[in-house]
Coordinates of C-alpha atoms and ligand atoms in Angstrom, one line a residue:
M1282 CA 0.0 0.0 0.0
K1283 CA 1.6 3.2 -1.2
P1284 CA 1.5 6.1 1.3
F1285 CA 0.6 9.6 0.4
I1286 CA 3.8 11.5 1.3
I1287 CA 3.9 15.0 2.5
P1288 CA 7.6 16.0 2.1
V1289 CA 9.3 18.4 4.5
F1290 CA 12.9 19.3 3.6
I1291 CA 15.6 19.8 6.2
P1292 CA 18.6 20.8 4.1
I1293 CA 22.0 19.8 5.4
Y1294 CA 21.2 20.8 9.0
G1295 CA 22.3 18.2 11.5
C1296 CA 25.0 16.9 9.1
P1297 CA 28.4 16.6 10.8
N1298 CA 30.2 17.6 7.5
K1299 CA 29.4 18.1 3.9
C1300 CA 29.8 14.9 1.9
I1301 CA 31.8 15.3 -1.2
Y1302 CA 28.9 14.8 -3.6
C1303 CA 26.3 16.7 -1.8
D1304 CA 24.8 20.1 -2.3
Q1305 CA 21.3 20.0 -0.8
N1306 CA 20.7 23.6 -1.9
I1307 CA 20.8 22.4 -5.5
S1308 CA 19.4 19.0 -5.0
I1309 CA 16.3 20.1 -3.2
G1310 CA 16.4 23.8 -3.9
Q1311 CA 16.0 25.0 -0.4
Q1312 CA 18.5 26.6 2.0
S1313 CA 16.8 27.4 5.2
L1314 CA 15.6 25.2 8.0
P1315 CA 11.8 25.4 8.2
T1316 CA 10.3 26.4 11.5
P1317 CA 7.7 24.2 13.2
N1318 CA 5.0 26.7 11.9
D1319 CA 6.4 26.3 8.4
V1320 CA 6.1 22.5 8.8
A1321 CA 2.4 22.9 9.9
S1322 CA 1.7 25.1 6.8
I1323 CA 3.4 22.5 4.5
V1324 CA 1.2 19.7 6.0
D1325 CA -2.0 21.8 5.8
E1326 CA -1.3 22.7 2.1
H1327 CA -0.7 19.1 1.1
L1328 CA -3.7 17.9 3.0
K1329 CA -5.9 20.5 1.2
T1330 CA -4.7 19.4 -2.3
A1331 CA -4.5 15.7 -1.5
S1332 CA -6.7 13.4 -3.6
F1333 CA -6.2 10.6 -1.2
H1334 CA -9.9 10.9 0.1
S1335 CA -10.9 9.1 -3.1
K1336 CA -8.5 6.3 -2.4
P1337 CA -9.4 5.1 1.1
R1338 CA -6.7 2.5 1.2
R1339 CA -3.9 5.0 1.0
Y1340 CA -2.4 6.4 4.2
T1341 CA -0.7 9.7 4.8
Q1342 CA 2.9 10.0 6.0
V1343 CA 4.9 13.2 6.8
A1344 CA 8.4 12.7 5.5
F1345 CA 11.4 14.7 6.8
Y1346 CA 13.9 14.4 3.9
G1347 CA 17.3 15.9 3.3
G1348 CA 19.9 16.7 6.0
T1349 CA 20.4 14.5 9.0
F1350 CA 17.3 14.6 11.1
T1351 CA 18.8 12.7 14.1
G1352 CA 21.8 15.1 14.0
L1353 CA 19.5 18.0 15.0
S1354 CA 19.3 18.7 18.7
F1355 CA 16.7 16.7 20.7
N1356 CA 14.8 19.9 21.2
T1357 CA 14.6 20.7 17.5
Q1358 CA 13.6 17.1 16.6
G1359 CA 11.0 17.1 19.3
N1360 CA 9.6 20.5 18.1
Y1361 CA 9.2 19.2 14.6
L1362 CA 7.6 15.9 15.8
K1363 CA 5.3 17.7 18.2
T1364 CA 4.0 19.7 15.2
I1365 CA 2.8 16.5 13.6
A1366 CA 1.2 15.1 16.8
P1367 CA -2.2 16.8 16.3
Y1368 CA -2.4 15.5 12.8
L1369 CA -1.7 12.0 14.0
K1370 CA -4.4 12.5 16.7
N1371 CA -7.1 13.6 14.3
K1372 CA -6.0 10.8 11.9
K1373 CA -5.2 13.2 9.0
V1374 CA -1.7 11.8 9.1
Q1375 CA -1.0 8.2 10.0
S1376 CA 2.8 8.1 10.4
I1377 CA 6.1 9.9 10.1
R1378 CA 9.3 9.0 8.2
L1379 CA 12.6 10.6 8.3
S1380 CA 16.1 10.3 6.7
T1381 CA 19.4 10.3 8.5
R1382 CA 22.9 8.8 8.5
P1383 CA 23.9 5.4 9.9
D1384 CA 26.3 7.0 12.4
Y1385 CA 23.5 9.1 13.9
I1386 CA 21.4 6.3 15.2
N1387 CA 21.3 5.4 18.9
Q1388 CA 18.8 3.9 21.3
Q1389 CA 18.2 7.2 23.1
N1390 CA 17.3 8.9 19.9
L1391 CA 15.2 6.0 18.7
N1392 CA 13.2 6.2 22.0
L1393 CA 12.5 9.9 21.2
L1394 CA 11.4 9.1 17.6
K1395 CA 9.2 6.2 18.8
S1396 CA 7.5 8.4 21.4
F1397 CA 6.3 10.6 18.6
S1398 CA 5.1 7.7 16.4
V1399 CA 7.9 7.8 13.8
K1400 CA 7.4 4.7 11.7
T1401 CA 10.1 4.7 9.1
I1402 CA 13.8 5.6 9.1
E1403 CA 15.7 5.9 5.8
L1404 CA 19.5 5.5 6.1
G1405 CA 21.7 7.1 3.6
V1406 CA 24.1 4.2 3.4
Q1407 CA 25.5 4.8 -0.1
S1408 CA 28.0 1.9 -0.1
M1409 CA 29.1 -1.0 2.0
D1410 CA 32.6 -0.7 0.8
D1411 CA 34.8 1.0 3.4
E1412 CA 37.2 2.5 0.9
V1413 CA 34.4 4.0 -1.1
L1414 CA 32.9 5.4 2.2
K1415 CA 36.2 6.9 3.2
L1416 CA 36.9 8.4 -0.2
S1417 CA 33.4 9.9 -0.1
Q1418 CA 34.1 11.3 3.4
R1419 CA 31.1 9.7 4.8
G1420 CA 32.7 9.3 8.2
Y1421 CA 31.5 5.7 9.1
T1422 CA 32.2 2.1 8.1
S1423 CA 30.0 -0.7 6.8
Q1424 CA 30.1 -2.1 10.4
K1425 CA 28.3 1.0 11.6
V1426 CA 25.6 0.5 8.9
E1427 CA 25.0 -3.0 10.1
E1428 CA 24.8 -2.0 13.7
S1429 CA 22.4 0.9 13.1
A1430 CA 20.2 -1.1 10.7
R1431 CA 19.9 -3.9 13.3
L1432 CA 19.0 -1.3 16.0
I1433 CA 16.3 0.2 13.9
K1434 CA 14.8 -3.2 13.1
E1435 CA 15.0 -4.3 16.8
N1436 CA 13.0 -1.2 17.7
G1437 CA 10.3 -2.3 15.4
L1438 CA 10.8 0.6 12.9
E1439 CA 10.6 0.2 9.2
L1440 CA 14.0 0.5 7.6
G1441 CA 14.7 2.1 4.2
I1442 CA 18.2 2.2 2.7
Q1443 CA 19.6 4.6 0.1
L1444 CA 22.5 3.5 -2.1
M1445 CA 24.7 5.5 -4.5
P1446 CA 26.5 3.4 -7.0
G1447 CA 29.4 5.1 -8.7
L1448 CA 31.0 7.0 -5.9
P1449 CA 34.8 7.6 -5.9
G1450 CA 36.7 4.2 -5.7
D1451 CA 33.6 2.3 -6.6
T1452 CA 33.6 -0.6 -9.1
E1453 CA 30.9 -2.9 -10.5
N1454 CA 32.2 -5.6 -8.2
K1455 CA 32.0 -3.5 -5.1
I1456 CA 28.5 -2.3 -6.1
I1457 CA 27.3 -5.9 -6.4
K1458 CA 29.0 -6.9 -3.1
T1459 CA 27.3 -3.9 -1.5
S1460 CA 24.0 -5.0 -2.8
E1461 CA 24.5 -8.6 -1.5
Q1462 CA 25.4 -7.2 1.9
I1463 CA 22.3 -5.0 1.8
C1464 CA 20.2 -8.1 1.0
K1465 CA 21.4 -9.7 4.2
I1466 CA 20.3 -6.7 6.2
K1467 CA 16.8 -7.1 4.7
P1468 CA 15.6 -3.5 4.6
D1469 CA 11.9 -2.9 4.0
F1470 CA 12.7 -0.9 0.9
L1471 CA 15.5 0.7 -1.1
R1472 CA 16.3 3.8 -3.2
I1473 CA 19.1 3.8 -5.7
Y1474 CA 20.7 7.1 -6.7
P1475 CA 23.5 6.6 -9.3
T1476 CA 26.2 9.2 -8.4
V1477 CA 26.1 12.5 -10.4
V1478 CA 28.5 15.4 -10.1
I1479 CA 26.6 18.5 -8.8
K1480 CA 28.0 22.0 -9.1
N1481 CA 30.0 23.5 -6.2
T1482 CA 30.8 20.1 -4.6
L1483 CA 34.1 18.6 -3.8
L1484 CA 33.3 15.9 -6.3
Q1485 CA 33.1 18.5 -9.0
K1486 CA 36.7 19.6 -8.1
L1487 CA 37.9 16.0 -8.3
Y1488 CA 36.1 15.5 -11.5
L1489 CA 37.5 18.7 -13.1
K1490 CA 41.0 17.7 -11.9
G1491 CA 40.5 14.3 -13.6
E1492 CA 40.6 12.4 -10.3
Y1493 CA 37.1 11.1 -10.5
T1494 CA 35.3 9.5 -13.4
T1495 CA 31.5 9.1 -13.5
L1496 CA 29.7 6.1 -14.6
S1497 CA 28.3 6.6 -18.1
L1498 CA 24.6 6.4 -18.5
K1499 CA 24.9 3.0 -20.2
Q1500 CA 27.1 1.7 -17.4
A1501 CA 24.7 3.0 -14.7
I1502 CA 21.7 1.4 -16.4
S1503 CA 23.5 -1.9 -16.7
I1504 CA 24.6 -1.8 -13.0
C1505 CA 21.3 -0.6 -11.7
K1506 CA 19.6 -3.4 -13.7
K1507 CA 21.8 -6.0 -11.9
M1508 CA 21.0 -4.4 -8.5
L1509 CA 17.3 -4.3 -9.2
L1510 CA 17.1 -7.9 -10.3
L1511 CA 19.1 -9.0 -7.2
F1512 CA 16.8 -7.0 -4.9
Q1513 CA 13.7 -8.2 -6.7
Y1514 CA 15.0 -11.8 -6.3
N1515 CA 15.4 -11.1 -2.5
H1516 CA 11.9 -9.6 -2.3
I1517 CA 13.2 -6.1 -1.4
P1518 CA 11.1 -3.3 -3.0
V1519 CA 13.2 -0.6 -4.8
I1520 CA 10.9 2.4 -4.6
R1521 CA 13.2 4.8 -6.5
I1522 CA 16.0 4.5 -9.1
G1523 CA 17.7 7.8 -10.2
I1524 CA 17.8 11.1 -8.5
Q1525 CA 14.7 13.3 -8.3
P1526 CA 14.7 15.8 -11.1
T1527 CA 14.0 18.9 -9.0
K1528 CA 13.6 22.4 -10.6
T1529 CA 17.0 23.4 -9.3
L1530 CA 18.7 20.3 -10.5
L1531 CA 17.3 20.8 -13.9
K1532 CA 18.8 24.3 -14.2
P1533 CA 21.5 24.4 -16.8
G1534 CA 24.9 23.7 -15.2
A1535 CA 23.5 22.3 -11.9
I1536 CA 24.6 18.8 -12.9
V1537 CA 28.1 18.9 -14.2
A1538 CA 28.5 15.3 -15.2
G1539 CA 27.2 11.8 -14.5
P1540 CA 24.4 9.4 -15.5
F1541 CA 21.5 11.7 -15.0
H1542 CA 18.3 11.1 -16.9
P1543 CA 14.8 12.3 -15.8
A1544 CA 13.3 8.9 -16.6
F1545 CA 16.2 6.8 -15.3
R1546 CA 14.1 4.1 -13.7
E1547 CA 12.2 3.7 -16.9
L1548 CA 15.4 3.2 -18.8
V1549 CA 16.5 0.4 -16.3
L1550 CA 13.1 -1.3 -16.5
S1551 CA 13.1 -1.1 -20.3
S1552 CA 16.5 -2.7 -20.4
I1553 CA 15.3 -5.6 -18.3
L1554 CA 12.2 -6.0 -20.5
Y1555 CA 14.5 -5.9 -23.6
D1556 CA 16.4 -8.9 -22.3
R1557 CA 13.2 -10.8 -21.8
L1558 CA 11.9 -9.9 -25.2
F1559 CA 15.2 -10.9 -26.7
V1560 CA 15.1 -14.3 -25.1
S1561 CA 11.5 -14.9 -26.2
I1562 CA 12.4 -14.2 -29.8
K1563 CA 15.6 -16.2 -29.6
K1564 CA 13.6 -19.2 -28.5
N1565 CA 11.3 -19.0 -31.5
L1566 CA 13.6 -18.2 -34.3
T1567 CA 11.7 -20.4 -36.8
L1568 CA 8.8 -17.9 -36.6
K1569 CA 8.6 -14.8 -38.7
T1570 CA 6.1 -12.5 -36.9
F1571 CA 6.1 -11.6 -33.3
T1572 CA 3.3 -9.6 -31.7
F1573 CA 3.8 -8.8 -28.0
F1574 CA 0.7 -8.0 -26.1
V1575 CA 1.4 -5.8 -23.0
H1576 CA -0.6 -3.9 -20.4
P1577 CA -1.4 -0.3 -21.8
S1578 CA 0.4 1.3 -18.8
E1579 CA 3.6 -0.5 -19.8
L1580 CA 3.6 -0.1 -23.5
S1581 CA 6.2 2.7 -23.6
T1582 CA 8.4 0.8 -21.1
F1583 CA 8.4 -2.3 -23.3
M1584 CA 9.0 -0.3 -26.4
G1585 CA 11.8 1.6 -24.7
N1586 CA 12.7 5.3 -24.4
K1587 CA 12.3 6.7 -28.0
K1588 CA 11.4 3.2 -29.0
E1589 CA 14.9 2.1 -28.3
N1590 CA 13.9 -1.5 -27.6
V1591 CA 12.0 -1.8 -30.9
K1592 CA 14.9 -0.4 -32.8
K1593 CA 17.4 -2.8 -31.1
L1594 CA 15.2 -5.8 -31.6
K1595 CA 14.8 -5.0 -35.3
K1596 CA 18.6 -4.6 -35.5
D1597 CA 19.2 -7.9 -33.6
F1598 CA 16.6 -9.8 -35.6
P1599 CA 16.7 -8.4 -39.1
G1600 CA 13.8 -9.5 -41.3
F1601 CA 11.5 -10.3 -38.4
D1602 CA 8.2 -8.5 -38.0
I1603 CA 8.1 -7.3 -34.4
Q1604 CA 5.0 -5.5 -33.1
F1605 CA 3.6 -4.4 -29.8
R1606 CA -0.1 -4.2 -28.9
Q1607 CA -1.9 -3.0 -25.8
D1608 CA -4.1 -5.4 -23.9
E1609 CA -5.9 -4.6 -20.7
G1610 CA -6.1 -8.3 -19.9
V1611 CA -2.3 -8.7 -19.7
Q1612 CA -0.9 -8.6 -16.2
C1613 CA 1.6 -5.7 -15.5
G1614 CA 5.2 -6.8 -15.8
K1615 CA 4.2 -9.7 -18.2
F1616 CA 3.7 -10.0 -21.9
E1617 CA 1.8 -12.4 -24.1
L1618 CA 3.3 -13.5 -27.4
S1619 CA 1.2 -14.1 -30.4
N1620 CA 3.3 -15.4 -33.3
S1621 CA 2.8 -17.0 -36.6
L1622 CA 4.9 -18.6 -39.2
G1623 CA 4.2 -15.6 -41.4
Ligands
SF4_135 S1 24.8 13.5 5.3 FE1 23.4 13.6 3.6 S2 22.5 15.6 3.6 FE2 24.3 15.6 4.9 S3 25.9 16.4 3.6 FE3 26.0 14.1 3.6 S4 24.7 13.6 1.8 FE4 24.3 15.7 2.3

């Protein structure tokens, strides 16, 4: 059941240092710390415009994103959470989620969060490789990730993990190893943000000096595809792949380099579907005509961005007639093949 999320951004406050890839002012387009009154206004505004009343199964969650929530003073955390308490009481909001760092999780702070009905904690883990973490100046090791994840779960809270493939020192091998370690932790959900170089960051300096190379878009799609398949196999939902294309990030020059694409998840999914279509045709090479029936909501994903999958299939199987048709009766994620000897 997907929650209706009311996002509240806490840019970089509470962070012990600025990580080399991070500029929250650009990523989320906000510089100042909201006051508790600001938070109440944000919640009221979202509740006014929410269409969730027509979808009774959806629940509403206030999400404190950005920065390091548990790095804020107890007083500040408490003031924010107190602001949400009346909405929880009158059932306009059902729960709270927040994002933080693995090294800012301890029992005392979890007690505070639980007393205010926080349900979900998202940890910006980024990598489980200690060298990558060090080069990215994250300030903790993979052991700390394991400890904090365990503590969050022992306290009965939902655990989300964010990963950033392609940080300095990263390799495909390390990314897959990271993903395998994350599977063992068994988070409730994941987000994958392939690393991009944002203006005014230390990563930009390294990139301009030639000391850091980004993943290409093609490499990032291929790696994220492997990660997604591994997580799907382990029944861990991946709720986001690719950074959120905010207005400030989309401004010219905000992203200096890296595998950014506004529809990155779609590219990864299309690539997975391409492989499945390829295998299906390969198994039936004696046939001439292939018509794939897919759910209407997935037609463009099957055909690929700018019909890339169609073009590639036609190139890989010259002389074959390959068509796609919409069919409401086909289950999402599946396709049905109608073929003939032509
Ligand atoms: S902890 Fe997160 S928000 Fe804070 S500087 Fe690092 S990446 Fe940015």
